[in-house]
Coordinates of C-alpha atoms and ligand atoms in Angstrom, one line a residue:
M1 CA 0.0 0.0 0.0
E2 CA 3.0 2.3 -0.6
N3 CA 2.6 5.7 -2.3
L4 CA -1.2 6.0 -2.4
S5 CA -2.5 9.5 -3.2
P6 CA -4.4 11.3 -0.4
K7 CA -7.6 10.6 -2.3
E8 CA -6.9 6.9 -2.4
E9 CA -5.9 6.9 1.3
I10 CA -9.2 8.6 2.2
E11 CA -11.2 6.3 0.1
R12 CA -9.9 3.3 1.9
R13 CA -10.7 4.5 5.4
R14 CA -13.4 2.6 7.2
T15 CA -14.2 4.0 10.7
F16 CA -16.6 2.2 13.0
A17 CA -17.6 1.5 16.5
I18 CA -19.2 -1.5 18.2
I19 CA -22.5 -1.1 20.1
S20 CA -23.7 -3.7 22.5
H21 CA -25.1 -4.5 25.9
P22 CA -22.4 -5.4 28.5
D23 CA -21.4 -9.0 28.3
A24 CA -22.7 -9.5 24.7
G25 CA -19.0 -10.1 23.7
K26 CA -17.6 -6.7 22.6
T27 CA -14.2 -7.4 24.2
T28 CA -14.1 -10.8 22.7
I29 CA -15.0 -9.8 19.1
T30 CA -12.7 -6.8 19.3
E31 CA -9.9 -9.2 20.1
K32 CA -10.8 -11.4 17.2
L33 CA -11.1 -8.5 14.8
I34 CA -7.7 -7.1 15.6
Y35 CA -6.2 -10.6 15.6
I36 CA -7.6 -11.2 12.0
G37 CA -6.4 -7.7 11.2
G38 CA -2.9 -8.7 12.3
L39 CA -2.6 -6.2 15.1
I40 CA -2.0 -8.9 17.7
H41 CA -0.4 -12.2 17.0
E42 CA -2.0 -14.3 19.6
A43 CA -5.8 -14.3 20.3
G44 CA -5.8 -14.2 24.1
E45 CA -3.4 -11.2 24.3
V46 CA -6.6 -9.2 24.9
K47 CA -8.9 -9.8 27.7
G48 CA -10.6 -7.3 29.8
K49 CA -12.3 -8.9 32.8
A50 CA -11.4 -8.4 36.4
G51 CA -8.5 -10.6 37.5
T52 CA -7.5 -11.6 34.1
K53 CA -5.1 -10.1 31.5
A54 CA -5.9 -6.6 30.6
A55 CA -7.6 -6.0 27.3
T56 CA -5.4 -4.2 24.8
S57 CA -8.1 -1.7 24.4
D58 CA -8.6 -1.2 28.1
W59 CA -5.6 0.7 29.5
M60 CA -6.7 2.5 32.6
T61 CA -5.9 0.7 35.9
M62 CA -9.4 1.2 37.1
E63 CA -10.8 -0.4 34.0
Q64 CA -8.7 -3.4 34.6
E65 CA -9.6 -3.6 38.2
R66 CA -13.3 -3.2 37.6
G67 CA -13.3 -5.2 34.4
I68 CA -15.2 -2.4 32.6
S69 CA -14.3 -0.4 29.7
I70 CA -14.6 3.3 30.7
T71 CA -12.6 5.2 28.2
S72 CA -12.4 4.7 24.5
S73 CA -9.3 4.1 22.4
V74 CA -8.8 3.5 18.7
L75 CA -7.6 0.4 17.1
Q76 CA -6.3 0.6 13.5
F77 CA -5.5 -2.2 11.1
D78 CA -5.5 -3.1 7.4
H79 CA -7.9 -5.6 6.0
G80 CA -9.1 -6.3 2.4
G81 CA -7.3 -3.3 1.1
K82 CA -9.0 -1.0 3.6
R83 CA -7.6 0.8 6.6
V84 CA -10.0 0.0 9.4
N85 CA -10.4 2.3 12.5
L86 CA -12.2 0.6 15.3
L87 CA -13.3 3.0 17.9
D88 CA -13.7 1.4 21.3
T89 CA -16.8 2.5 23.2
P90 CA -17.4 2.1 27.0
G91 CA -20.1 -0.5 27.5
H92 CA -21.4 0.7 30.9
K93 CA -24.5 3.0 30.7
D94 CA -23.0 5.5 33.2
F95 CA -20.6 6.4 30.4
S96 CA -23.2 6.9 27.8
E97 CA -22.1 10.4 27.0
D98 CA -18.6 9.2 26.2
T99 CA -20.2 6.5 23.9
Y100 CA -22.3 9.1 22.2
R101 CA -19.3 11.3 21.4
T102 CA -17.5 8.3 20.0
L103 CA -20.4 7.4 17.8
V104 CA -20.4 10.9 16.4
A105 CA -16.8 10.1 15.3
A106 CA -17.8 6.8 13.5
D107 CA -19.0 6.3 10.0
S108 CA -20.7 3.0 10.7
A109 CA -21.4 0.6 13.6
L110 CA -21.4 -3.0 14.4
M111 CA -24.3 -4.0 16.7
L112 CA -23.6 -7.1 18.7
I113 CA -26.5 -9.2 19.9
D114 CA -26.4 -12.1 22.4
V115 CA -28.2 -15.0 20.7
A116 CA -29.9 -16.0 24.0
K117 CA -30.8 -12.5 25.2
G118 CA -31.8 -10.8 22.0
V119 CA -32.2 -7.0 21.9
E120 CA -31.2 -5.8 25.4
E121 CA -31.9 -2.4 26.8
R122 CA -28.4 -0.9 26.3
T123 CA -28.3 -2.1 22.7
K124 CA -31.6 -0.4 22.0
K125 CA -30.4 2.9 23.4
L126 CA -27.2 2.8 21.4
Y127 CA -29.1 1.8 18.3
E128 CA -31.3 4.9 18.7
V129 CA -28.2 7.1 18.7
C130 CA -27.1 5.5 15.5
N131 CA -30.5 5.7 14.0
Y132 CA -30.8 9.4 14.9
R133 CA -27.6 10.0 12.9
K134 CA -28.6 7.5 10.2
V135 CA -25.4 5.6 10.7
P136 CA -25.2 2.3 8.7
I137 CA -25.3 -0.7 11.0
F138 CA -24.0 -4.2 10.7
T139 CA -25.5 -6.9 13.1
F140 CA -23.5 -9.8 14.5
I141 CA -25.6 -12.3 16.5
N142 CA -23.0 -13.7 18.9
K143 CA -22.6 -16.8 21.0
C144 CA -24.2 -19.2 18.5
D145 CA -22.2 -22.0 20.3
R146 CA -24.6 -21.5 23.1
E147 CA -28.3 -22.3 23.3
G148 CA -30.3 -19.3 22.0
K149 CA -33.6 -18.0 20.7
V150 CA -35.1 -19.5 17.6
P151 CA -33.2 -17.8 14.8
L152 CA -36.2 -16.6 12.8
E153 CA -38.0 -15.3 15.9
L154 CA -34.8 -13.5 17.0
L155 CA -34.5 -11.8 13.6
D156 CA -38.2 -10.8 14.0
E157 CA -37.5 -9.4 17.5
I158 CA -34.6 -7.3 16.2
E159 CA -36.6 -6.0 13.3
N160 CA -39.7 -5.2 15.4
T161 CA -37.9 -3.8 18.4
L162 CA -35.6 -1.6 16.4
K163 CA -37.9 -0.9 13.4
M164 CA -35.0 -1.8 11.1
K165 CA -34.9 -4.5 8.5
C166 CA -32.3 -7.2 8.7
Y167 CA -30.7 -8.9 5.8
P168 CA -29.2 -12.2 6.9
V169 CA -26.0 -12.8 5.1
N170 CA -25.5 -16.2 6.7
W171 CA -27.6 -18.6 8.7
P172 CA -26.6 -20.9 11.6
L173 CA -26.7 -24.6 11.2
G174 CA -28.0 -25.2 14.7
L175 CA -27.2 -23.5 17.9
G176 CA -25.5 -24.5 21.2
G177 CA -24.5 -28.1 21.3
L178 CA -25.8 -28.6 17.8
F179 CA -24.0 -25.7 16.3
R180 CA -22.0 -26.9 13.2
G181 CA -21.4 -23.7 11.3
V182 CA -23.2 -21.3 9.0
Y183 CA -24.5 -21.2 5.5
N184 CA -23.6 -18.0 3.6
R185 CA -26.4 -17.3 1.2
L186 CA -24.3 -14.7 -0.8
D187 CA -21.3 -16.8 -1.7
K188 CA -23.4 -20.0 -1.5
K189 CA -20.9 -21.8 0.7
V190 CA -21.2 -23.7 3.9
Y191 CA -18.7 -22.8 6.6
L192 CA -18.2 -25.7 9.0
Y193 CA -16.7 -25.5 12.4
N194 CA -14.5 -28.3 13.6
K195 CA -15.0 -28.7 17.4
E196 CA -11.8 -30.6 17.8
T197 CA -9.4 -28.4 15.9
G198 CA -11.3 -25.1 16.0
E199 CA -10.7 -24.8 12.3
Q200 CA -13.2 -24.1 9.6
T201 CA -13.9 -25.9 6.3
I202 CA -15.5 -24.0 3.5
I203 CA -17.7 -26.0 1.0
P204 CA -19.5 -24.5 -2.0
I205 CA -23.1 -25.7 -2.3
D206 CA -25.9 -24.6 -4.7
D207 CA -28.5 -27.2 -4.2
F208 CA -30.9 -27.7 -1.2
D209 CA -31.4 -31.3 -2.2
D210 CA -27.7 -32.1 -1.9
P211 CA -27.4 -35.1 0.5
R212 CA -24.5 -33.5 2.3
W213 CA -26.8 -31.1 4.1
K214 CA -27.7 -34.1 6.2
E215 CA -24.1 -34.5 7.3
W216 CA -23.8 -30.9 8.3
I217 CA -27.0 -30.4 10.2
H218 CA -28.0 -32.6 13.2
H219 CA -30.9 -34.9 12.4
D220 CA -33.0 -33.6 15.3
I221 CA -33.1 -30.1 13.8
F222 CA -32.6 -30.9 10.1
D223 CA -36.1 -30.1 8.9
S224 CA -36.5 -26.9 10.8
V225 CA -33.0 -25.5 9.8
M226 CA -33.6 -26.4 6.1
E227 CA -37.0 -24.8 6.3
E228 CA -35.5 -21.6 7.8
I229 CA -32.8 -21.4 5.1
Q230 CA -35.3 -21.9 2.3
L231 CA -37.6 -19.3 3.8
I232 CA -34.9 -16.7 3.9
E233 CA -33.8 -17.7 0.4
M234 CA -37.3 -17.1 -0.8
D235 CA -37.0 -13.5 0.3
A236 CA -35.3 -13.0 -3.1
E237 CA -34.7 -9.3 -2.6
E238 CA -31.1 -8.3 -3.3
F239 CA -29.2 -6.6 -0.6
D240 CA -30.2 -3.0 -0.8
H241 CA -27.0 -0.9 -0.5
E242 CA -28.8 2.4 -0.5
A243 CA -31.1 1.4 2.3
F244 CA -28.1 0.1 4.2
Q245 CA -26.3 3.4 3.8
K246 CA -29.3 5.2 5.2
G247 CA -29.4 2.9 8.2
E248 CA -32.6 1.2 7.1
V249 CA -31.4 -2.3 6.4
S250 CA -28.7 -4.1 8.4
P251 CA -26.7 -7.0 7.1
A252 CA -26.9 -9.7 9.8
F253 CA -24.2 -12.3 10.6
W254 CA -24.4 -15.3 12.9
G255 CA -21.3 -16.6 14.6
S256 CA -19.3 -17.0 17.8
A257 CA -16.7 -14.4 18.8
K258 CA -15.3 -16.8 21.4
L259 CA -14.7 -19.6 18.8
N260 CA -13.6 -17.0 16.3
F261 CA -16.2 -18.3 14.0
G262 CA -18.0 -16.0 11.5
V263 CA -16.0 -12.9 12.5
D264 CA -13.9 -13.2 9.3
Q265 CA -17.1 -13.3 7.2
F266 CA -18.3 -10.1 8.9
L267 CA -15.0 -8.4 8.3
R268 CA -15.0 -9.4 4.7
Y269 CA -18.4 -7.8 4.0
F270 CA -17.6 -4.9 6.3
T271 CA -14.6 -3.9 4.2
E272 CA -16.7 -4.3 1.1
W273 CA -19.9 -2.4 2.2
A274 CA -19.1 -0.1 5.1
P275 CA -19.0 3.5 4.0
G276 CA -15.8 5.5 3.9
P277 CA -15.7 9.0 5.3
G278 CA -18.6 11.0 3.9
P279 CA -19.4 14.7 3.8
R280 CA -20.0 16.3 7.2
K281 CA -22.2 19.3 8.1
T282 CA -20.7 22.5 9.4
L283 CA -22.2 25.9 10.1
Q284 CA -20.4 27.1 7.0
G285 CA -21.8 24.3 4.7
E286 CA -20.8 20.7 4.0
V287 CA -17.2 19.6 4.2
D288 CA -16.1 17.1 1.5
P289 CA -13.6 14.6 2.8
I290 CA -11.5 14.5 -0.4
K291 CA -11.9 17.9 -2.0
D292 CA -11.5 20.0 1.2
K293 CA -8.3 20.7 3.0
F294 CA -7.6 19.3 6.5
S295 CA -10.5 19.7 9.0
G296 CA -11.7 17.8 12.0
F297 CA -13.3 18.1 15.5
I298 CA -12.3 17.0 19.0
F299 CA -14.5 14.3 20.3
K300 CA -12.5 13.2 23.2
I301 CA -9.9 14.6 25.6
Q302 CA -7.9 12.5 27.9
A303 CA -5.3 13.4 30.5
N304 CA -2.6 11.2 32.0
M305 CA -3.0 8.4 29.5
D306 CA 0.6 7.6 30.0
R307 CA 2.3 7.8 33.4
K308 CA 5.6 8.5 31.7
H309 CA 4.3 11.5 29.9
R310 CA 1.5 12.8 32.2
D311 CA 0.2 14.9 29.4
R312 CA -3.2 15.7 28.0
M313 CA -4.3 14.4 24.6
A314 CA -7.1 15.7 22.4
F315 CA -8.5 13.2 19.9
I316 CA -9.4 14.6 16.6
R317 CA -11.7 12.9 14.1
I318 CA -10.3 14.0 10.8
C319 CA -13.3 14.9 8.5
S320 CA -11.4 16.1 5.5
G321 CA -8.0 16.2 3.9
H322 CA -4.6 15.2 5.0
F323 CA -3.0 15.7 8.4
T324 CA 0.7 16.0 8.8
R325 CA 2.6 16.1 12.1
G326 CA 3.3 19.6 13.3
M327 CA 1.0 21.3 10.8
K328 CA -0.4 24.7 11.5
V329 CA -4.2 24.9 11.6
R330 CA -6.9 27.3 12.7
H331 CA -8.4 26.6 16.2
C332 CA -11.9 27.8 15.1
R333 CA -13.4 28.6 18.6
L334 CA -10.3 30.7 19.6
D335 CA -9.9 31.9 16.1
R336 CA -6.2 31.6 16.1
E337 CA -3.5 29.5 14.4
I338 CA -2.0 26.7 16.4
R339 CA 0.5 23.9 15.6
L340 CA -0.7 20.3 16.0
S341 CA 2.3 18.7 17.6
H342 CA 3.2 15.4 19.2
S343 CA 0.5 13.6 17.2
A344 CA 0.0 10.0 18.2
Q345 CA -2.1 6.9 17.7
F346 CA -2.7 4.5 20.5
L347 CA -2.9 0.8 21.0
A348 CA -3.6 0.4 24.7
Q349 CA -0.4 1.6 26.6
D350 CA 1.6 1.9 23.4
R351 CA 1.7 5.1 21.5
E352 CA 3.1 5.6 18.1
T353 CA 4.0 8.9 16.6
V354 CA 1.8 9.7 13.6
E355 CA 3.4 11.6 10.7
D356 CA 0.4 11.4 8.4
A357 CA -3.3 10.8 8.8
F358 CA -6.3 11.2 6.5
A359 CA -10.0 11.9 6.7
G360 CA -11.6 9.1 8.6
D361 CA -8.7 8.6 10.9
I362 CA -8.5 9.5 14.6
V363 CA -5.3 11.2 15.7
G364 CA -4.4 12.2 19.2
V365 CA -2.6 15.6 19.6
S366 CA -0.9 17.0 22.6
D367 CA -3.2 19.5 24.3
P368 CA -1.7 22.2 26.5
G369 CA -5.2 23.1 27.6
L370 CA -6.4 24.7 24.4
F371 CA -9.2 22.3 23.5
R372 CA -12.7 21.5 24.5
I373 CA -14.9 18.7 23.3
G374 CA -16.6 19.7 20.1
D375 CA -13.9 22.2 19.0
S376 CA -13.1 22.4 15.3
V377 CA -9.7 22.7 13.7
A378 CA -9.1 23.4 10.0
M379 CA -6.6 24.5 7.5
G380 CA -7.2 27.9 6.2
K381 CA -10.8 29.0 6.6
K382 CA -12.9 28.9 9.7
I383 CA -15.1 25.8 9.9
E384 CA -17.4 24.8 12.8
F385 CA -18.7 21.3 12.9
E386 CA -22.1 20.6 14.5
K387 CA -21.9 20.8 18.3
I388 CA -21.5 17.5 20.2
P389 CA -24.4 17.5 22.5
Q390 CA -24.0 17.4 26.2
F391 CA -26.2 15.3 28.5
S392 CA -28.2 16.7 31.5
P393 CA -26.6 15.3 34.7
E394 CA -28.9 13.6 37.2
L395 CA -26.5 13.2 40.2
F396 CA -24.8 16.1 42.0
T397 CA -22.2 16.5 44.6
R398 CA -19.8 18.9 46.3
L399 CA -16.2 17.9 46.9
F400 CA -14.2 18.4 50.0
V401 CA -10.5 17.9 50.8
S402 CA -9.5 17.7 54.4
D403 CA -6.3 19.5 53.8
A404 CA -7.3 23.2 53.2
M405 CA -3.9 23.8 51.5
K406 CA -5.1 21.5 48.7
R407 CA -8.2 23.4 47.8
Q408 CA -6.6 25.2 44.9
K409 CA -5.2 22.0 43.6
L410 CA -8.7 20.4 43.8
Q411 CA -10.1 23.4 41.9
K412 CA -7.6 23.0 39.1
A413 CA -8.1 19.2 39.0
I414 CA -11.8 19.3 38.6
S415 CA -11.6 22.1 36.1
E416 CA -9.3 19.8 34.0
L417 CA -11.5 16.8 34.4
S418 CA -14.5 18.9 33.4
E419 CA -12.7 19.9 30.2
E420 CA -12.3 16.2 29.5
G421 CA -16.0 15.7 29.9
V422 CA -15.7 13.4 32.9
I423 CA -17.9 15.7 35.0
Q424 CA -19.9 18.9 34.6
L425 CA -19.4 21.9 36.8
F426 CA -22.1 24.2 38.1
I427 CA -21.0 27.5 39.8
D428 CA -23.0 29.5 42.2
P429 CA -22.3 33.1 41.2
H430 CA -22.5 34.2 44.9
I431 CA -19.8 31.8 45.9
G432 CA -17.6 31.6 42.8
A433 CA -15.6 28.9 41.2
Q434 CA -13.8 27.7 44.3
D435 CA -16.8 25.6 45.5
P436 CA -18.6 24.3 42.4
I437 CA -21.3 21.6 42.3
V438 CA -20.2 18.6 40.3
G439 CA -22.8 16.8 38.1
V440 CA -22.7 13.5 36.4
V441 CA -25.0 11.2 34.4
G442 CA -24.2 7.9 36.2
E443 CA -23.0 6.8 39.6
L444 CA -19.9 5.1 38.3
Q445 CA -18.6 8.5 37.1
F446 CA -18.3 9.6 40.7
E447 CA -16.1 6.6 41.4
V448 CA -14.0 7.4 38.4
L449 CA -13.7 11.0 39.6
K450 CA -12.7 9.9 43.1
Y451 CA -10.2 7.4 41.8
R452 CA -8.6 9.8 39.3
L453 CA -8.4 12.6 41.9
Q454 CA -6.5 10.2 44.1
D455 CA -4.5 8.5 41.5
E456 CA -3.5 11.4 39.2
Y457 CA -3.7 14.4 41.5
N458 CA -3.0 12.8 44.9
L459 CA -6.2 14.3 46.3
E460 CA -8.2 12.4 48.9
V461 CA -11.7 13.9 48.6
R462 CA -15.0 13.4 50.3
L463 CA -18.2 13.6 48.3
D464 CA -21.2 15.4 49.9
R465 CA -24.2 14.7 47.8
A466 CA -26.2 17.8 46.8
P467 CA -30.0 17.3 46.9
Y468 CA -30.6 17.8 43.1
T469 CA -31.7 15.4 40.4
V470 CA -32.6 17.8 37.6
A471 CA -30.5 20.4 35.7
K472 CA -32.3 22.7 33.3
W473 CA -31.1 25.5 31.1
P474 CA -33.8 28.3 31.0
R475 CA -34.4 30.0 27.7
D476 CA -37.0 32.4 26.3
K477 CA -39.1 31.6 23.2
D478 CA -36.3 32.9 20.9
G479 CA -33.8 30.6 22.5
K480 CA -32.1 33.4 24.5
E481 CA -30.6 32.5 27.9
V482 CA -32.7 33.7 30.9
S483 CA -31.0 34.5 34.1
E484 CA -33.9 35.8 36.2
I485 CA -36.0 33.0 37.4
S486 CA -38.6 33.4 40.1
G487 CA -39.0 30.6 42.6
V488 CA -35.3 29.6 43.0
T489 CA -32.7 31.2 45.2
T490 CA -29.8 30.5 43.0
V491 CA -29.4 30.4 39.2
F492 CA -26.1 28.6 38.6
R493 CA -23.7 28.9 35.7
D494 CA -22.3 26.0 33.7
K495 CA -18.7 26.1 32.3
E496 CA -19.9 28.0 29.2
E497 CA -21.4 30.6 31.6
R498 CA -24.9 29.6 30.6
P499 CA -27.6 30.0 33.3
V500 CA -28.8 26.7 34.8
V501 CA -31.3 25.8 37.5
L502 CA -30.6 22.8 39.7
L503 CA -33.8 21.2 41.1
G504 CA -34.7 18.4 43.6
S505 CA -37.4 16.7 41.5
E506 CA -39.5 16.8 38.4
W507 CA -42.3 18.2 40.7
D508 CA -40.1 21.2 41.4
L509 CA -39.6 21.7 37.7
N510 CA -43.3 21.6 37.0
W511 CA -43.9 24.2 39.6
L512 CA -41.1 26.4 38.2
I513 CA -42.6 26.1 34.7
K514 CA -45.9 27.5 36.1
E515 CA -44.2 30.3 37.9
N516 CA -42.1 31.4 34.9
E517 CA -44.5 31.8 32.0
G518 CA -42.7 32.0 28.6
V519 CA -39.5 30.4 29.9
H520 CA -38.5 27.0 28.4
F521 CA -36.5 24.8 30.8
G522 CA -34.5 22.6 28.4
S523 CA -31.4 20.6 28.2
P524 CA -28.3 21.5 26.3
F525 CA -28.9 18.2 24.5
D526 CA -30.6 18.0 21.0
D527 CA -34.3 17.9 21.5
G528 CA -34.7 14.9 19.2
M529 CA -32.3 12.9 21.4
K530 CA -33.7 13.6 24.8
Q531 CA -35.5 10.3 25.0
W532 CA -32.1 8.6 24.7
M533 CA -31.3 9.1 28.3
Ligands
G4P601 P1 -18.4 -7.4 26.8 O1 -17.0 -6.8 26.4 O2 -19.4 -7.1 25.8 O3 -18.8 -7.0 28.1 O4 -18.3 -9.0 26.8 P2 -17.0 -10.0 26.8 O5 -16.4 -10.0 25.5 O6 -16.2 -9.7 28.0 O7 -17.8 -11.3 26.9 C1 -18.6 -11.6 28.0 C2 -18.6 -13.1 28.3 O8 -19.2 -13.8 27.2 C3 -17.2 -13.7 28.5 O9 -17.3 -14.7 29.4 C4 -16.9 -14.2 27.1 O10 -15.9 -15.2 27.1 C5 -18.3 -14.7 26.7 N1 -18.4 -14.8 25.2 C6 -18.2 -13.8 24.3 N2 -18.4 -14.3 23.1 C7 -18.8 -15.6 23.2 C8 -19.2 -16.5 22.3 O11 -19.3 -16.4 21.1 N3 -19.6 -17.7 22.9 C9 -19.6 -18.0 24.2 N4 -19.9 -19.2 24.6 N5 -19.2 -17.1 25.1 C10 -18.8 -15.9 24.6 P3 -16.7 -14.7 30.8 O12 -17.2 -15.9 31.5 O13 -17.0 -13.4 31.5 O14 -15.2 -14.8 30.6 P4 -14.4 -16.1 30.1 O15 -14.2 -16.9 31.4 O16 -15.1 -16.8 29.1 O17 -13.1 -15.5 29.7

């Protein structure tokens, strides 16, 4: 792949993220994908559960201890002539905001479904985010080596729950103890799994009356499996690429991540069908990935990724053009030129200096405190990508350090962590920034906060819960901020200096709405996505 032009480089980028409910097998399939992609040489190098070897994509100590994936990293490998960027998303619902930001940076998604559990709550929520952005989705029905739901019924469940059509690319020859492999209806081949060796045999077949089917499917389920296969074959519709690109049809694959079975089939069609970087909306019009010069937006900020460096990295999703290390670009919010230095890509603890990157890629640049999530950078003219929405927190606390000398340090620490998007800060204008209220979406974020304050800043803090559950941003009918609200003693300010009211309950909110006619109490989040939380 030497000497490709920037256009060719951009055209071969495929950037995606995996969405799934915890335990559906995201870590396992990630491991198999990067193994097939040649990024690791031994399947088993990656494992991310408590007490076992750390996943290559899970690098924070706390993640390893808790066996959860909190922060996202990017895995890059080549396959089928494409350069694949796999964005790792945290599975736990308390980190949904981080997941949302990551999905904004992806061009397609792989939805992982546990064959026994079907569409679980978290999958549904994440699907809604993809659907909102019309992101094309692949479906992988995992754990076919275990007993599961009746395949046709499961497919119906996915289609009806998510209101999205599925196009089965392959079909399982039995499940659980009777699992023998899959039939791929597109290449008309049977892929058989050998339980003893773990290897697969691939046999072309174009006749349903062929006696060999009887060898491949257990006699107890032979009739029903053949009936299912013929039923899906009768649905003679060709795979509709256009509908897939709009997120209306999802190619579905059956397999087992643990057995590394079917993952290669998914990857093959993924590299064929997944969209490359497309045009992105900005306030100044659409940006074309190939025609336009370098532009991108920050979707993630992470401090202290590497103990040796103790620095802060801002992750840019490149939306157009060609990035080169040390290039000068416009920081569009600050409206000034900056140099993007120390660019790196990450694989777990390992960082590699990046000299070149192209639209579709994610690149981490060293951030001396200049960036916020959602910031745009571009060569030449000013470009502002659509804002990345922020969620309304539901849990609130004040922080205390026993050592008064450390107050200032705490203030600096939480300000830094809020810039990373780990927490949101609400400032009482009468008191000032030294004693802010900290808001989060999920309980586990408080644990991460405490842990990171201790681990990275050497600050032992006590959390004193504040009696709020609702944060609302008051605006008048023209969308202008409103600072005078009757019925509350304090109107707080968020980090953008916008007025916010913090309330104890929905009941308080309803009362406030009645008291303040003409004021809309909204969230900073897109209206259409409110229901996602
Ligand atoms: P997650 O990242 O989505 O949370 O899931 P993860 O990959 O950690 O998988 C959750 C559990 O499901 C793991 O079991 C994993 O081995 C198992 N698993 C994943 N894919 C398959 C599959 O295709 N078939 C079967 N049978 N199991 C699968 P565990 O008990 O937590 O860990 P381990 O003891 O298996 O390592």
